[in-house]
Amino acid sequence: MSKRAAPSENGPTHSKRQRPSEPAVAKKPPEQIYSSRQLQQLLAFQQDAGPQLRQGVQSFRTFLEAIAYGEDTADRKRKQELLSAYLQSQKPQQDDHTSNYLPDLIQTWSFAAQSNNDSLLSAVPAVLALLLKTISRLIEFREYGNLLSKTLLRRDQLKLFDRGLTASKTKEHLISPCLRLLTEIVSFDGGSSARSLYLQRDTTFKRLETFLSLRKASSDDTSKDARKPSVRNNALRYLLANLQLQDKTAKADILSQGKLIRSVFQDIKEDSPAIISEILGVIKKHVVLDNTLPRAAKSRVLNDYTLGRIATMYGFGHKEDESEPIQTTVQEMAHEFLLFVCTTLDHGVLMTQTGWYPPGANTVKTDLIAENVGENHIILDALTRSAKYQGRVPVRNTTLAGFLQSLRPYADSQQRDLILAIFEAAPELIADYFFKKKSFSFESKLTATWIGFSALLFSTVQLPVPLYFGLKSAYGDEPPPIPIAIESILPQPLSQKVLIRCLNQNVQLVAFFAVRLLTSTFLKLDHVLKSFRAAGGPIRDQWEQAALQLVAEFCRRCPEMKHVVTVFRSCPPKNIMFREAVTRLLSMYYKVIPQIALLEKFDISVALSVALNHIGDASQDLDDMRVRLLEIDHLLEIAYRSPDMRWWHKPDDMPLSPFTTVLKLQVERNGTGPSSHVRELLYSIIRDNGILRRDTKKSSLDAVLDSLMDVDDWHASDAVFQFLDSCILRYVRKPLKYYDDLAKMDGDTGSAANQTQDQPVSLLLVVLMEQWPFLIKSAEPSNLTNVAEWLARYLDYSKSIGEDLQKLTTIRDQFKSQVTDKECRGILKKALKAPRKSISAGGQEAMYPKARDDAVKEMQSNPQDKDSTSNMPQMPAGPPEEDENHPELVRWTHKAISDAVEDGAVGQLILCLCSTYEEIRRQAFGSLCSLLGKLEASDYSERQQVYVLVGEIIDTTRNKLSNGPLPYFAGVIAARSLLVLTEPLHFMYIKVNKFLNKGPPWNVTKLPSYWIDKVMLHPPSDDDSHHREVEWLLDALLDGLRTPSDMELYRRCHVFERLLSLYASPSLPAPHLEKILHMLFRCTYVEGSDTLITRAGIISWISSQIAQKRAEGAMVRQLARRVYRTCSQERVDDWSNGTLATTVDRLINLSAA
């Protein structure tokens, strides 16, 4: 409808009376206030003096601003005194609960509402809000503020609030002052009136969700109003003040109003950084961290919608106000808040979950399982469970599951970090996320989106496997469902088709990422399979079957090895980083899934030879050399496991065969070469070859290596290795010929097959003797002298390892007689005369581990027992006996807390709980309780962890003092853990803290099993600390075996079976061997001989050790004698049908032979 045109001068007049316009009143400057009387006169209510009222209110506002924001201290002090006098004069004469405080201002506000005077209706609540804000900082004005708050919350004044809060949305000048006044009422005096205000919530909270949506339009942001807060800002501050100061009931009721909370976070990214910081800060401090609020109330505000709205601030684009500086950016604030609430229990979002097990999936009830359950039934049951979770999985954290789907990991690294943190805190969400993420495209295109997704997948695979797969204290009776487990190892976006495309990409970055990603998946699969094998249960077949299913599912998604072989063959030699990554991936195929890798015909010999040849390239820098050494490490791992490796094939372009090249590398690198397994690899290759003896007291391969080592001014030349390589290859082609040659040396006409069992010397010497004349004819004099020196050295070392001296002399004479060079004859003449010191016992300790002879030397260093024969070492002593006096009970009280803990006084006090005397145990318990109080009051830096340990041992023994002593192993573990906690760099620090985090009480009946599992079957905390951790555990086990009850505990926990298996480890250091033997001897002092014989099979174990002709055989035979003498011989003879006594006599008599 168009606007009506104005009438002409002669036209008709308007029928509607025109509203008379008020005469314009010139604005007067605010009046200066010099006395309280003047202030009373300015604010005195006059019904017919509207402009004067506005002038008085404006002057009062200016007066209050000078007090609140003035810089002149003296002037502020004077005006505070005037304000105090005025406020005192306004107090009602009688406290009748009906008289209003500041009646003139209240009456003026009422008059403005009745007369629709908007300017006055806005000015009065604004100046009242300023008054409360000003006096809230002055403690002496507390009474006046409370009187004003009570007045404002009365019925008549609530109508005035209702008048302002029900105004039209366009009248922000009426709404905002009321919101500011309500905010000041809530905030005044620490919220003393907050409860009264909330009781009137029908008025005080009216239309609050509407006000939260009233933002200031961008067109209104003129220079005049730029800093003026919008209605939303005022409403937010009012709501946040209530969340800060209301009690838990009111706060929970506010949080239950879904529309209100939704309005707060809707388009929150449009707010200023200061407002966002205030919102997140209040929600975190006064909602999330408020322990009085129920979890349900927190969950109402922290739902998936709210979290999603907060996540939109990752893309915050608002121009920050320089007048409101903040410590961190909006993106960082949002990221920190989401990390805080999404990854910590009891914050209203994250709920307790069971990791890779679905919620409600209890472990198998062992008492309901029939004993004779068939394997087919187990397989069928496993397949049924797997099918149940194909493509979907129930989760407890439904809020987080929905929130994760709204994040964009490809767009922001912080969103990716948030997803990974949630995955680590709630592993159950990994499978759910990838099941639901149907739009997760991983096509091999080098784009920003692909790189973002790739980083998420790579980091997801690298996440640690949950302890016990998500269960609390131990492995379950049944394994986790395979469809859930595989998503954490190789997520479904990484399908076989996609990975093959990535490997075949021309863009090398894509292929390199695919290789690194697959390597990480193999490492994680290997860790999971080890955990499957370590997990016990009544139905172990289930775990084994689950492992097979897991490998099958992994192979279904993983590319076949032939594709990786193709990438390896097409990789240029100069791209050493990529080659190292590919060779590592190939080695993982052989190590983790050998049944799949062995199906491929892959000859690694040529690649290994080329790589070994590049090691000698002097033009490489140090970094390139290190990468090539890593590549060789992986190639040697493949060669060690590959049956197709041709160790004795020498390519035309290579000077040596692969075996001799590896041997040369090991010698030249002096034990610091590419792999710590090189020596074991050489042993495994030569073991089935027969060219070296295997029955010497020290390995004959050590003699070869020692003879090739650099010493003084001699260095093995290339001619030595070429001669050695030629001899080995000749033996490989015709091994029987050299058996016959060795037999002829002895005058034996028997067949060569009969000579393979008892060789006097290694066949390598026979081959060298045959080929020596040919070398004399073709070699240069300098090379011939070098080879002669090596032959002399090799003969000396062969003598030192126990090879037949007569045969060695014959071979030396044959070498000498065939050469005419005087220098060579002189070198060979000196052979076998002076013993050479083994290099492996001196400077090459890093290359060669100490021989097992060292384990027995210390045992044999003590004088003989009177009851022992002359060739028997001294038997270790028994466990220490308990002293009747226990000074440990009071020793700790004479020292400072730190000294008492670190010098072992507290540990000795803990061991008193293991006393056989109940009175001693009770005194120790009381002393430990007193220690807790002193720890809590001390300033000792490690007091918190020591407090936890002592508290847990107290909780463990609290109700068991009269039932008997604490097992010594538990006391020893507590005492030794105490010393570990005082040293954060200790190699057991991480494992001890994880044990303490399990909480009290300790299950002492399974304590040995727990520590054996964590130390022997799990990787060490530090890469090089495995042997140190084992030694720490062996010391604890030895110290904890003191009584027959301790022996029974060890028997139930299968300690001895684990120790006997550990003893067979070829890399076990000498001190560990000694400790295991000492522990077996100690068993004989605590009535454990019967257990060792009937349960651990100790006699059979001793027989196997003696049959291996190990250096510690004397001590082992002494153990056999001690075990049989201390056992119940009648019972044991009956148990063995009389054969055991004969076996022990035979073992003992072997010592004399």
mmCIF file of N, CA and C in Angstrom, residues 475 530-537 540 969 1006-1018 1026 1030 1033-1034 1037 1049-1066 1068 1072-1073 1075-1077 1079-1080 1083 1091-1092 1095-1098 1101 1105:
data_model
loop_
_atom_site.group_PDB
_atom_site.id
_atom_site.type_symbol
_atom_site.label_atom_id
_atom_site.label_comp_id
_atom_site.label_asym_id
_atom_site.label_seq_id
_atom_site.Cartn_x
_atom_site.Cartn_y
_atom_site.Cartn_z
ATOM 1 N N TYR A 475 42.855 -60.033 31.812
ATOM 2 C CA TYR A 475 42.247 -60.433 30.549
ATOM 3 C C TYR A 475 40.953 -61.187 30.818
ATOM 4 N N LYS A 530 50.613 -60.848 20.422
ATOM 5 C CA LYS A 530 51.348 -61.213 21.635
ATOM 6 C C LYS A 530 50.439 -61.146 22.856
ATOM 7 N N SER A 531 49.572 -60.147 22.897
ATOM 8 C CA SER A 531 48.628 -60.044 24.019
ATOM 9 C C SER A 531 47.637 -61.204 24.000
ATOM 10 N N PHE A 532 47.216 -61.611 22.815
ATOM 11 C CA PHE A 532 46.322 -62.769 22.713
ATOM 12 C C PHE A 532 47.006 -64.008 23.275
ATOM 13 N N ARG A 533 48.295 -64.171 22.943
ATOM 14 C CA ARG A 533 49.001 -65.347 23.439
ATOM 15 C C ARG A 533 49.234 -65.270 24.946
ATOM 16 N N ALA A 534 49.413 -64.057 25.459
ATOM 17 C CA ALA A 534 49.644 -63.905 26.901
ATOM 18 C C ALA A 534 48.366 -64.037 27.711
ATOM 19 N N ALA A 535 47.225 -63.803 27.082
ATOM 20 C CA ALA A 535 45.959 -63.869 27.810
ATOM 21 C C ALA A 535 45.625 -65.306 28.165
ATOM 22 N N GLY A 536 45.275 -65.511 29.409
ATOM 23 C CA GLY A 536 44.863 -66.838 29.842
ATOM 24 C C GLY A 536 43.353 -66.975 29.805
ATOM 25 N N GLY A 537 42.868 -68.065 30.287
ATOM 26 C CA GLY A 537 41.438 -68.280 30.335
ATOM 27 C C GLY A 537 41.098 -69.741 30.330
ATOM 28 N N ARG A 540 41.362 -71.591 26.304
ATOM 29 C CA ARG A 540 42.471 -70.973 25.593
ATOM 30 C C ARG A 540 42.318 -71.115 24.085
ATOM 31 N N PHE A 969 56.758 -61.859 49.509
ATOM 32 C CA PHE A 969 56.905 -61.259 48.176
ATOM 33 C C PHE A 969 56.160 -59.935 48.093
ATOM 34 N N LYS A 1006 47.913 -63.394 43.565
ATOM 35 C CA LYS A 1006 48.281 -63.356 42.146
ATOM 36 C C LYS A 1006 49.393 -62.356 41.868
ATOM 37 N N LEU A 1007 50.020 -61.837 42.937
ATOM 38 C CA LEU A 1007 51.038 -60.811 42.756
ATOM 39 C C LEU A 1007 52.250 -61.311 41.974
ATOM 40 N N PRO A 1008 52.791 -62.515 42.262
ATOM 41 C CA PRO A 1008 53.921 -62.981 41.429
ATOM 42 C C PRO A 1008 53.557 -63.135 39.965
ATOM 43 N N SER A 1009 52.343 -63.633 39.695
ATOM 44 C CA SER A 1009 51.927 -63.791 38.294
ATOM 45 C C SER A 1009 51.855 -62.452 37.591
ATOM 46 N N TYR A 1010 51.357 -61.439 38.295
ATOM 47 C CA TYR A 1010 51.237 -60.114 37.688
ATOM 48 C C TYR A 1010 52.609 -59.566 37.280
ATOM 49 N N TRP A 1011 53.570 -59.631 38.188
ATOM 50 C CA TRP A 1011 54.870 -59.040 37.891
ATOM 51 C C TRP A 1011 55.648 -59.846 36.863
ATOM 52 N N ILE A 1012 55.501 -61.162 36.880
ATOM 53 C CA ILE A 1012 56.153 -61.972 35.844
ATOM 54 C C ILE A 1012 55.581 -61.627 34.475
ATOM 55 N N ASP A 1013 54.276 -61.445 34.420
ATOM 56 C CA ASP A 1013 53.637 -61.085 33.153
ATOM 57 C C ASP A 1013 54.112 -59.726 32.662
ATOM 58 N N LYS A 1014 54.159 -58.733 33.553
ATOM 59 C CA LYS A 1014 54.500 -57.381 33.129
ATOM 60 C C LYS A 1014 55.980 -57.241 32.764
ATOM 61 N N VAL A 1015 56.839 -58.034 33.388
ATOM 62 C CA VAL A 1015 58.272 -57.888 33.139
ATOM 63 C C VAL A 1015 58.756 -58.811 32.022
ATOM 64 N N MET A 1016 58.308 -60.079 32.054
ATOM 65 C CA MET A 1016 58.836 -61.050 31.096
ATOM 66 C C MET A 1016 58.045 -61.113 29.797
ATOM 67 N N LEU A 1017 56.751 -60.827 29.847
ATOM 68 C CA LEU A 1017 55.912 -61.009 28.665
ATOM 69 C C LEU A 1017 55.483 -59.709 28.024
ATOM 70 N N HIS A 1018 55.871 -58.590 28.598
ATOM 71 C CA HIS A 1018 55.541 -57.294 28.019
ATOM 72 C C HIS A 1018 56.835 -56.554 27.697
ATOM 73 N N HIS A 1026 65.362 -54.269 29.313
ATOM 74 C CA HIS A 1026 64.690 -55.546 29.575
ATOM 75 C C HIS A 1026 65.466 -56.380 30.600
ATOM 76 N N VAL A 1030 64.305 -57.642 34.331
ATOM 77 C CA VAL A 1030 64.303 -59.054 34.735
ATOM 78 C C VAL A 1030 65.144 -59.248 35.987
ATOM 79 N N LEU A 1033 63.228 -58.112 39.006
ATOM 80 C CA LEU A 1033 62.204 -59.077 39.394
ATOM 81 C C LEU A 1033 62.826 -60.314 40.044
ATOM 82 N N LEU A 1034 63.941 -60.797 39.490
ATOM 83 C CA LEU A 1034 64.592 -61.969 40.084
ATOM 84 C C LEU A 1034 65.046 -61.688 41.506
ATOM 85 N N LEU A 1037 61.915 -61.841 43.646
ATOM 86 C CA LEU A 1037 61.455 -63.218 43.845
ATOM 87 C C LEU A 1037 62.370 -63.976 44.807
ATOM 88 N N LEU A 1049 52.815 -70.173 47.552
ATOM 89 C CA LEU A 1049 52.344 -69.075 46.707
ATOM 90 C C LEU A 1049 53.022 -69.127 45.343
ATOM 91 N N TYR A 1050 54.329 -69.353 45.319
ATOM 92 C CA TYR A 1050 55.052 -69.436 44.047
ATOM 93 C C TYR A 1050 54.560 -70.619 43.221
ATOM 94 N N ARG A 1051 54.246 -71.720 43.887
ATOM 95 C CA ARG A 1051 53.764 -72.888 43.146
ATOM 96 C C ARG A 1051 52.443 -72.589 42.461
ATOM 97 N N ARG A 1052 51.523 -71.949 43.200
ATOM 98 C CA ARG A 1052 50.215 -71.640 42.614
ATOM 99 C C ARG A 1052 50.331 -70.657 41.457
ATOM 100 N N CYS A 1053 51.322 -69.794 41.498
ATOM 101 C CA CYS A 1053 51.504 -68.791 40.439
ATOM 102 C C CYS A 1053 52.424 -69.270 39.324
ATOM 103 N N HIS A 1054 52.835 -70.554 39.364
ATOM 104 C CA HIS A 1054 53.658 -71.141 38.301
ATOM 105 C C HIS A 1054 54.949 -70.354 38.086
ATOM 106 N N VAL A 1055 55.582 -69.953 39.178
ATOM 107 C CA VAL A 1055 56.805 -69.164 39.080
ATOM 108 C C VAL A 1055 57.950 -70.001 38.539
ATOM 109 N N PHE A 1056 58.058 -71.254 38.999
ATOM 110 C CA PHE A 1056 59.228 -72.041 38.656
ATOM 111 C C PHE A 1056 59.216 -72.471 37.196
ATOM 112 N N GLU A 1057 58.028 -72.716 36.637
ATOM 113 C CA GLU A 1057 57.971 -73.042 35.217
ATOM 114 C C GLU A 1057 58.498 -71.875 34.381
ATOM 115 N N ARG A 1058 58.150 -70.651 34.773
ATOM 116 C CA ARG A 1058 58.624 -69.485 34.031
ATOM 117 C C ARG A 1058 60.143 -69.307 34.184
ATOM 118 N N LEU A 1059 60.656 -69.555 35.388
ATOM 119 C CA LEU A 1059 62.087 -69.369 35.613
ATOM 120 C C LEU A 1059 62.920 -70.399 34.858
ATOM 121 N N LEU A 1060 62.450 -71.648 34.826
ATOM 122 C CA LEU A 1060 63.197 -72.670 34.097
ATOM 123 C C LEU A 1060 63.205 -72.385 32.600
ATOM 124 N N SER A 1061 62.101 -71.836 32.092
ATOM 125 C CA SER A 1061 62.073 -71.444 30.677
ATOM 126 C C SER A 1061 62.998 -70.261 30.426
ATOM 127 N N LEU A 1062 63.000 -69.324 31.363
ATOM 128 C CA LEU A 1062 63.873 -68.159 31.212
ATOM 129 C C LEU A 1062 65.341 -68.565 31.210
ATOM 130 N N TYR A 1063 65.689 -69.586 31.968
ATOM 131 C CA TYR A 1063 67.084 -70.027 32.057
ATOM 132 C C TYR A 1063 67.614 -70.479 30.700
ATOM 133 N N ALA A 1064 66.730 -70.962 29.842
ATOM 134 C CA ALA A 1064 67.154 -71.460 28.534
ATOM 135 C C ALA A 1064 67.396 -70.353 27.523
ATOM 136 N N SER A 1065 67.124 -69.100 27.898
ATOM 137 C CA SER A 1065 67.317 -68.001 26.956
ATOM 138 C C SER A 1065 68.796 -67.847 26.617
ATOM 139 N N PRO A 1066 69.171 -67.849 25.346
ATOM 140 C CA PRO A 1066 70.603 -67.785 24.980
ATOM 141 C C PRO A 1066 71.240 -66.446 25.285
ATOM 142 N N LEU A 1068 70.619 -64.553 28.014
ATOM 143 C CA LEU A 1068 70.472 -64.190 29.417
ATOM 144 C C LEU A 1068 71.842 -63.905 30.022
ATOM 145 N N HIS A 1072 71.960 -63.203 35.942
ATOM 146 C CA HIS A 1072 70.598 -63.719 35.979
ATOM 147 C C HIS A 1072 70.608 -65.235 36.186
ATOM 148 N N LEU A 1073 71.540 -65.917 35.514
ATOM 149 C CA LEU A 1073 71.647 -67.367 35.684
ATOM 150 C C LEU A 1073 71.933 -67.718 37.144
ATOM 151 N N LYS A 1075 71.190 -65.998 39.807
ATOM 152 C CA LYS A 1075 70.031 -65.751 40.668
ATOM 153 C C LYS A 1075 68.986 -66.858 40.529
ATOM 154 N N ILE A 1076 68.783 -67.369 39.312
ATOM 155 C CA ILE A 1076 67.802 -68.446 39.130
ATOM 156 C C ILE A 1076 68.256 -69.698 39.877
ATOM 157 N N LEU A 1077 69.542 -70.049 39.775
ATOM 158 C CA LEU A 1077 70.052 -71.212 40.509
ATOM 159 C C LEU A 1077 69.960 -71.003 42.014
ATOM 160 N N MET A 1079 67.731 -69.297 43.541
ATOM 161 C CA MET A 1079 66.340 -69.440 43.941
ATOM 162 C C MET A 1079 65.938 -70.914 44.013
ATOM 163 N N LEU A 1080 66.425 -71.710 43.073
ATOM 164 C CA LEU A 1080 66.118 -73.142 43.116
ATOM 165 C C LEU A 1080 66.745 -73.787 44.354
ATOM 166 N N CYS A 1083 64.643 -73.006 47.416
ATOM 167 C CA CYS A 1083 63.424 -73.817 47.547
ATOM 168 C C CYS A 1083 63.668 -75.041 48.431
ATOM 169 N N THR A 1091 57.955 -80.187 45.624
ATOM 170 C CA THR A 1091 57.272 -79.418 44.582
ATOM 171 C C THR A 1091 58.136 -79.317 43.328
ATOM 172 N N LEU A 1092 59.428 -79.071 43.495
ATOM 173 C CA LEU A 1092 60.308 -78.971 42.328
ATOM 174 C C LEU A 1092 60.353 -80.286 41.559
ATOM 175 N N ARG A 1095 56.186 -81.223 40.534
ATOM 176 C CA ARG A 1095 55.418 -80.207 39.807
ATOM 177 C C ARG A 1095 56.224 -79.525 38.709
ATOM 178 N N ALA A 1096 57.494 -79.244 38.961
ATOM 179 C CA ALA A 1096 58.310 -78.492 37.996
ATOM 180 C C ALA A 1096 59.221 -79.372 37.165
ATOM 181 N N GLY A 1097 59.316 -80.685 37.466
ATOM 182 C CA GLY A 1097 60.175 -81.573 36.689
ATOM 183 C C GLY A 1097 61.627 -81.178 36.746
ATOM 184 N N ILE A 1098 62.112 -80.861 37.952
ATOM 185 C CA ILE A 1098 63.448 -80.302 38.077
ATOM 186 C C ILE A 1098 64.528 -81.307 37.675
ATOM 187 N N TRP A 1101 64.855 -81.416 34.006
ATOM 188 C CA TRP A 1101 65.484 -80.165 33.561
ATOM 189 C C TRP A 1101 66.987 -80.209 33.801
ATOM 190 N N GLN A 1105 70.126 -79.956 31.054
ATOM 191 C CA GLN A 1105 71.206 -78.981 31.152
ATOM 192 C C GLN A 1105 72.570 -79.664 31.107
#
